Coordinates of C-alpha atoms and ligand atoms in Angstrom, one line a residue:
X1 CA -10.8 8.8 10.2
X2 CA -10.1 12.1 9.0
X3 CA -7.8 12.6 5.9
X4 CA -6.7 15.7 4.3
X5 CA -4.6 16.5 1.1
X6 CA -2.6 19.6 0.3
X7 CA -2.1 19.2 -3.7
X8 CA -2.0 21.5 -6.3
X9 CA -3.8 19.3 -8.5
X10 CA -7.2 18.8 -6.5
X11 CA -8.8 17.4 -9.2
X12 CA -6.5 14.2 -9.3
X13 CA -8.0 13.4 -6.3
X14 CA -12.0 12.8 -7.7
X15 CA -11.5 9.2 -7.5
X16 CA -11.8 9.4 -3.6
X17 CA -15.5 10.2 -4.3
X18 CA -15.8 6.4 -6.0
X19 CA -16.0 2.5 -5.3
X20 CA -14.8 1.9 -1.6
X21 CA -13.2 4.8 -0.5
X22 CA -16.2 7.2 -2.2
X23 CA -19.0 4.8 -0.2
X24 CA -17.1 5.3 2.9
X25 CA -16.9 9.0 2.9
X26 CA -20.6 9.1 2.4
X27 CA -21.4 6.8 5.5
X28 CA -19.5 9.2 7.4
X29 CA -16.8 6.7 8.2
X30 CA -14.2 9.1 6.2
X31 CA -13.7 12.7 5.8
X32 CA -11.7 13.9 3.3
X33 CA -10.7 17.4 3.0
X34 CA -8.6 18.1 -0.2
X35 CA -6.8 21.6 -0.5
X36 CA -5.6 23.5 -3.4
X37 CA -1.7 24.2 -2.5
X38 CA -2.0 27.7 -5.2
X39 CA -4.8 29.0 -2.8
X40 CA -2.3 29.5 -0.4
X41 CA 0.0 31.7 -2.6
X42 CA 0.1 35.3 -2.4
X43 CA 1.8 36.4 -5.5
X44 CA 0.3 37.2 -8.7
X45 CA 1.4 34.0 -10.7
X46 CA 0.3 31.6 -7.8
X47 CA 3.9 30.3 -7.5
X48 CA 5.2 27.0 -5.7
X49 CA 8.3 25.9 -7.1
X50 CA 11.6 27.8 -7.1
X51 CA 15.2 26.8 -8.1
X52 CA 17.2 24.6 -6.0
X53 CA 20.1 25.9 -4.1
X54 CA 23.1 23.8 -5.0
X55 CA 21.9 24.1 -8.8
X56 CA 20.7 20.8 -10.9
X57 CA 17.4 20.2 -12.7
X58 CA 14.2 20.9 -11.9
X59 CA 12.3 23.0 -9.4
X60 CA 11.6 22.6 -5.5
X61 CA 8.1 23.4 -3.5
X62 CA 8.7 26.5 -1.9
X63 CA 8.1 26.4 2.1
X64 CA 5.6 29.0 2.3
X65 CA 2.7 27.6 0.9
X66 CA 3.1 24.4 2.1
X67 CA 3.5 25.8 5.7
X68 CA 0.3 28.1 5.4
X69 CA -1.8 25.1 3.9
X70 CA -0.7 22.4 6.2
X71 CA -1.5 25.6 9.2
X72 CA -4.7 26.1 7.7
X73 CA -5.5 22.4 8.0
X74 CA -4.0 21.2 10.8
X75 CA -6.4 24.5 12.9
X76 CA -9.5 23.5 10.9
X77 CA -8.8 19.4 11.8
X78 CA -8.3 20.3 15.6
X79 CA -11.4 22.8 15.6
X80 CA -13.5 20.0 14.5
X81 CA -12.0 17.7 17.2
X82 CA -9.4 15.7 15.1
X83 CA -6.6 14.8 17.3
X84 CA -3.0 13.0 16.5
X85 CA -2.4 13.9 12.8
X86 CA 0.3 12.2 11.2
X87 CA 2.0 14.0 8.3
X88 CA 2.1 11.5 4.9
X89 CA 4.7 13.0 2.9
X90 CA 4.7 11.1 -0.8
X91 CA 8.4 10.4 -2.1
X92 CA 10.0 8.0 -4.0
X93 CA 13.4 8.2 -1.5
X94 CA 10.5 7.4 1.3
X95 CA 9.6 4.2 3.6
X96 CA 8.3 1.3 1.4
X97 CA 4.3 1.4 1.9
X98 CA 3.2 -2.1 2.7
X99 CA 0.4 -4.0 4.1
X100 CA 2.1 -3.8 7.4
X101 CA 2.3 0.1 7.3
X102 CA -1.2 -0.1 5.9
X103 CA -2.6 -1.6 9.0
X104 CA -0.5 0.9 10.9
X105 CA -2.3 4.3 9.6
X106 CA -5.2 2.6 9.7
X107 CA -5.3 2.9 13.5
X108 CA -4.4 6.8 13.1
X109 CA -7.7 9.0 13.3
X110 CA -6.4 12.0 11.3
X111 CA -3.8 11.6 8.2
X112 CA -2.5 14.4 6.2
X113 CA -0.9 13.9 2.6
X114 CA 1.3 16.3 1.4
X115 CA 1.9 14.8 -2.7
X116 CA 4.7 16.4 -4.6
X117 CA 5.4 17.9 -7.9
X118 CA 8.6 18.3 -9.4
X119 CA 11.8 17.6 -7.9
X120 CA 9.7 17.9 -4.2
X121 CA 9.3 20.0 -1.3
X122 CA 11.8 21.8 0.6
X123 CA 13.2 19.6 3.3
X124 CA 12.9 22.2 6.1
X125 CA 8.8 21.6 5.7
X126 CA 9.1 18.2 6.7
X127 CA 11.7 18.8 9.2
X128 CA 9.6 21.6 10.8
X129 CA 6.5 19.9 11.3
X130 CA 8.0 16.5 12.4
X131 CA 9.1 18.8 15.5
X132 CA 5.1 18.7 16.1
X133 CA 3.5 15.7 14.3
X134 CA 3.9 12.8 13.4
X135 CA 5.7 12.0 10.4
X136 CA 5.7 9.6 7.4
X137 CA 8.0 9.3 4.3
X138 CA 6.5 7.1 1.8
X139 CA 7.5 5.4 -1.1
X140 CA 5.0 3.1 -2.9
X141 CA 7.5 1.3 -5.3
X142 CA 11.1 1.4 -6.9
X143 CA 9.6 3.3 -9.9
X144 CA 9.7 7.3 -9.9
X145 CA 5.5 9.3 -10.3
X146 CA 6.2 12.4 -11.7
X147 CA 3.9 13.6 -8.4
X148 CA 2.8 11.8 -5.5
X149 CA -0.9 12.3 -6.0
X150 CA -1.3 8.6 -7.2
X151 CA 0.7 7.4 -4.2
X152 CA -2.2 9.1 -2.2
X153 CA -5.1 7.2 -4.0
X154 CA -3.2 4.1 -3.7
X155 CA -2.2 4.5 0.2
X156 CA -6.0 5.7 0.9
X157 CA -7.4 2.3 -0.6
X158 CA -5.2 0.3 1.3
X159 CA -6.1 1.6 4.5
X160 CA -9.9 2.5 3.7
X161 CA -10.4 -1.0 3.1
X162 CA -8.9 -1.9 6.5
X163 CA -11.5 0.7 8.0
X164 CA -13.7 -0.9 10.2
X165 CA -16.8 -1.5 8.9
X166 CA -15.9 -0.1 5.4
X167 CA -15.6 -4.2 3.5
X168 CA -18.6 -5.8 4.3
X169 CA -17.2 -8.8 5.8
X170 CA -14.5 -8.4 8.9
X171 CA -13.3 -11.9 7.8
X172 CA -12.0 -10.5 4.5
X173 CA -8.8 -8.8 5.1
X174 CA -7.6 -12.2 7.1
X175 CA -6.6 -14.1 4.0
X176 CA -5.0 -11.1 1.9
X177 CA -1.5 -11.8 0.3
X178 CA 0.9 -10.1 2.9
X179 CA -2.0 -9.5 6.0
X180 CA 0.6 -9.4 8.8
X181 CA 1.1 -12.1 11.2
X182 CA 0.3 -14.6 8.8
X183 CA 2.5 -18.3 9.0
X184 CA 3.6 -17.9 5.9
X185 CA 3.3 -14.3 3.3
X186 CA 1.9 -16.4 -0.5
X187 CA 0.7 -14.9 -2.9
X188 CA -3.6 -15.6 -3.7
X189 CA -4.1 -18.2 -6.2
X190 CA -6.7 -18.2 -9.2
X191 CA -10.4 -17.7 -8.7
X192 CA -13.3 -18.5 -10.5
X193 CA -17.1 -17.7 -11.1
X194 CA -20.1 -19.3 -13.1
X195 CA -20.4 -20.7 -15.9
X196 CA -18.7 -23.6 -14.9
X197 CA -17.6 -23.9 -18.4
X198 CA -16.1 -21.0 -21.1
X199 CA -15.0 -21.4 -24.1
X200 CA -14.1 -25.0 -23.7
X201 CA -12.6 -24.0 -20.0
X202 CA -13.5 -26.1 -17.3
X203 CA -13.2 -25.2 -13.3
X204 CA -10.8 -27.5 -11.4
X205 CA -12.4 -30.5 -10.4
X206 CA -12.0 -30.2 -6.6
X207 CA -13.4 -27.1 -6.5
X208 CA -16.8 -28.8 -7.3
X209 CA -16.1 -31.3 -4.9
X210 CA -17.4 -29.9 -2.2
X211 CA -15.1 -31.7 0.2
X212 CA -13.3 -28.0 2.1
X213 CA -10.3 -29.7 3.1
X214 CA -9.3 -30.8 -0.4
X215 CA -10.3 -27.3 -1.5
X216 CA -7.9 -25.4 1.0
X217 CA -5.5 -27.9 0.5
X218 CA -5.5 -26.9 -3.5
X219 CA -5.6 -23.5 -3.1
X220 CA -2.4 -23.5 -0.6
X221 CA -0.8 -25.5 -3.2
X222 CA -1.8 -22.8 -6.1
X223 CA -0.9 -19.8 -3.6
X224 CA 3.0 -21.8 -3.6
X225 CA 2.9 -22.4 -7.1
X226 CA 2.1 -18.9 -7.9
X227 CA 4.5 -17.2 -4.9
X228 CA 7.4 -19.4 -6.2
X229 CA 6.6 -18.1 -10.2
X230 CA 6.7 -14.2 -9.4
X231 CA 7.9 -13.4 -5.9
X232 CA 10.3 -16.2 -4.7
X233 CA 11.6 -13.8 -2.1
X234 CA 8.5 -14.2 -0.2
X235 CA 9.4 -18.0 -0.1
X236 CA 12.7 -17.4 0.8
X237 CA 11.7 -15.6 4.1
X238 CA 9.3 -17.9 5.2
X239 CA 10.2 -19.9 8.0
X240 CA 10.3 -24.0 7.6
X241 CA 8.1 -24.1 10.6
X242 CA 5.6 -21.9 8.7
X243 CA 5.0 -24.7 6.5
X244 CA 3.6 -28.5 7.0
X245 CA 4.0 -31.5 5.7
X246 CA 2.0 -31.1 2.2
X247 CA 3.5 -27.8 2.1
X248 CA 6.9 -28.8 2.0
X249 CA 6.2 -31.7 -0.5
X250 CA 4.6 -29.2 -2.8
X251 CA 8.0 -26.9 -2.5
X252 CA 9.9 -29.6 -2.9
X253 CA 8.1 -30.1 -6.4
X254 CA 8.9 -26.6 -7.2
X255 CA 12.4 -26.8 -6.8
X256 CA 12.8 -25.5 -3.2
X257 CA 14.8 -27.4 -0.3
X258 CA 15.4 -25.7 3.2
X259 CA 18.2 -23.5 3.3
X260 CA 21.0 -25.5 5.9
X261 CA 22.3 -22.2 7.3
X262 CA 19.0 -20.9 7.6
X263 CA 18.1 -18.6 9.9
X264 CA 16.4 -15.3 11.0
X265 CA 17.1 -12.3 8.5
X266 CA 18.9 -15.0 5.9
X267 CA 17.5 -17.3 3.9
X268 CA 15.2 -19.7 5.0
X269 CA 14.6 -21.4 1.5
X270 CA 17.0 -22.4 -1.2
X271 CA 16.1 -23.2 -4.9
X272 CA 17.7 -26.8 -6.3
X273 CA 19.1 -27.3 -9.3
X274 CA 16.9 -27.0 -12.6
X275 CA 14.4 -25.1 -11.4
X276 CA 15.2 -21.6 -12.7
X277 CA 12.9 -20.3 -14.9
Ligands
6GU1 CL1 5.2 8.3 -3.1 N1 6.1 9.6 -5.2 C1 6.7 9.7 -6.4 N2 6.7 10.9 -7.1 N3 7.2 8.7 -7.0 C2 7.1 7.5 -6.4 C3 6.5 7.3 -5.2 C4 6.0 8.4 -4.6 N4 6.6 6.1 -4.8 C5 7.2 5.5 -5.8 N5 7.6 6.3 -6.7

């Protein structure tokens, strides 16, 4: 996979040289091409930004630059043989990144981010180049960066990961909290390592056991526990046939009892009485 990145702070970017992502740019499974946005300015003071029309605060990305740097890249990426780029364009008022999307640029061989400053980029740049790429507006949570530079690390990581051959083990994405096409979307439980006892803390028995079935069974009923604490709207999705018999005697414990009007796009799950907070 290729990926480039048109930023005018390139050096925001040096984490892509560590951990995962860094390790799978040097096997060769990743090339990443980041690009100054201010080389691509041909005024003295390197400008970007301009006032908006319309008036309000803050600045807007001038086209120009942006055009000649996403040019520059797009002829360098099809000159080495990169094909199919689809345009990532960072922005709070953009689609909400999730594993789902994840999985979906992973199967793209060439991404390009385009991360913001200031009030954002000109909406004709995005409208222009969706007339010849693929495009993507992405937001990574209801909170507002003041650039989009750390939605680009945290979008790359997501889909390195999913890279094949990038984890070591193919199994290892199969269980994640939200892999799509999973039954039913929990939450991971808790984990733990050696020494089997710390500071006076002791493992859960069954997970010395030995005996797997108990063990899953455990950790399924953690993964409830813990989905019903901080993201009962991934319960409330699931569907009652995602869950068996244990399953549903667990949510029953937490409080929950199948919705009656239940159905596709409503609720599937209902809290009882007395279990809020
Ligand atoms: Cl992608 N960019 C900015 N600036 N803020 C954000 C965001 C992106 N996603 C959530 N907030």
């Amino acid at each position: 996979m290729r990926l480039d990145v048109v930023t005018i702070f390139p050096e925001y970017l040096e984490p892509l040289n560590v951990s995962l992502v860094g390790k799978a740019r040097a096997r060769g499974q990743l090339k990443v091409h980041v690009h100054d946005l201010r080389a691509h300015t041909y005024d003295r003071h390197n400008t970007v930004d301009d006032t908006p029309y319309g008036g309000g605060p803050g600045m807007v990305m001038k086209t120009g630059p942006w055009a000649d740097a996403l040019d520059t890249a797009l002829a360098d990426g099809y000159e080495s043989g990169a094909h199919a780029p689809t345009l990532i364009v960072p922005t709070p008022s953009g689609r909400p990144f999730t594993q789902e999307l994840a999985v979906e640029l992973a199967e793209r061989p060439w991404l390009i981010f385009t991360p913001a400053r200031y009030e954002g980029i000109d909406r004709r740049v995005v409208d222009e180049y969706a007339t010849r790429i693929q495009v993507q507006e992405v937001s990574i949570g209801d909170y507002v960066l003041a650039g989009g530079e750390a939605a680009v690390l945290v979008i790359t990581e997501a889909v390195a990961r999913l890279l094949p051959g990038v984890l070591g083990n193919a199994e290892s994405h199969r269980d994640d909290s939200f892999a799509p096409g999973a039954m039913a979307n929990l939450l991971e439980g808790p984990v733990y390592t050696k020494p089997p006892e710390w500071r006076g803390r002791e493992i859960p028995e069954v997970l010395l056991s030995g005996h797997h079935g108990k063990i899953a069974r455990w950790r399924r009923d953690e993964a409830l526990k813990r989905t019903t604490a901080h993201r009962p709207d991934l319960i409330e999705r699931c569907d009652p046939a995602a869950f068996d018999k244990k399953d549903r005697e667990m949510l029953s414990i937490l409080g929950w009892a199948p919705d009656p009007a239940g159905r596709p796009y409503g609720r599937f799950w209902q809290r009882t009485e007395g279990m809020e907070e």
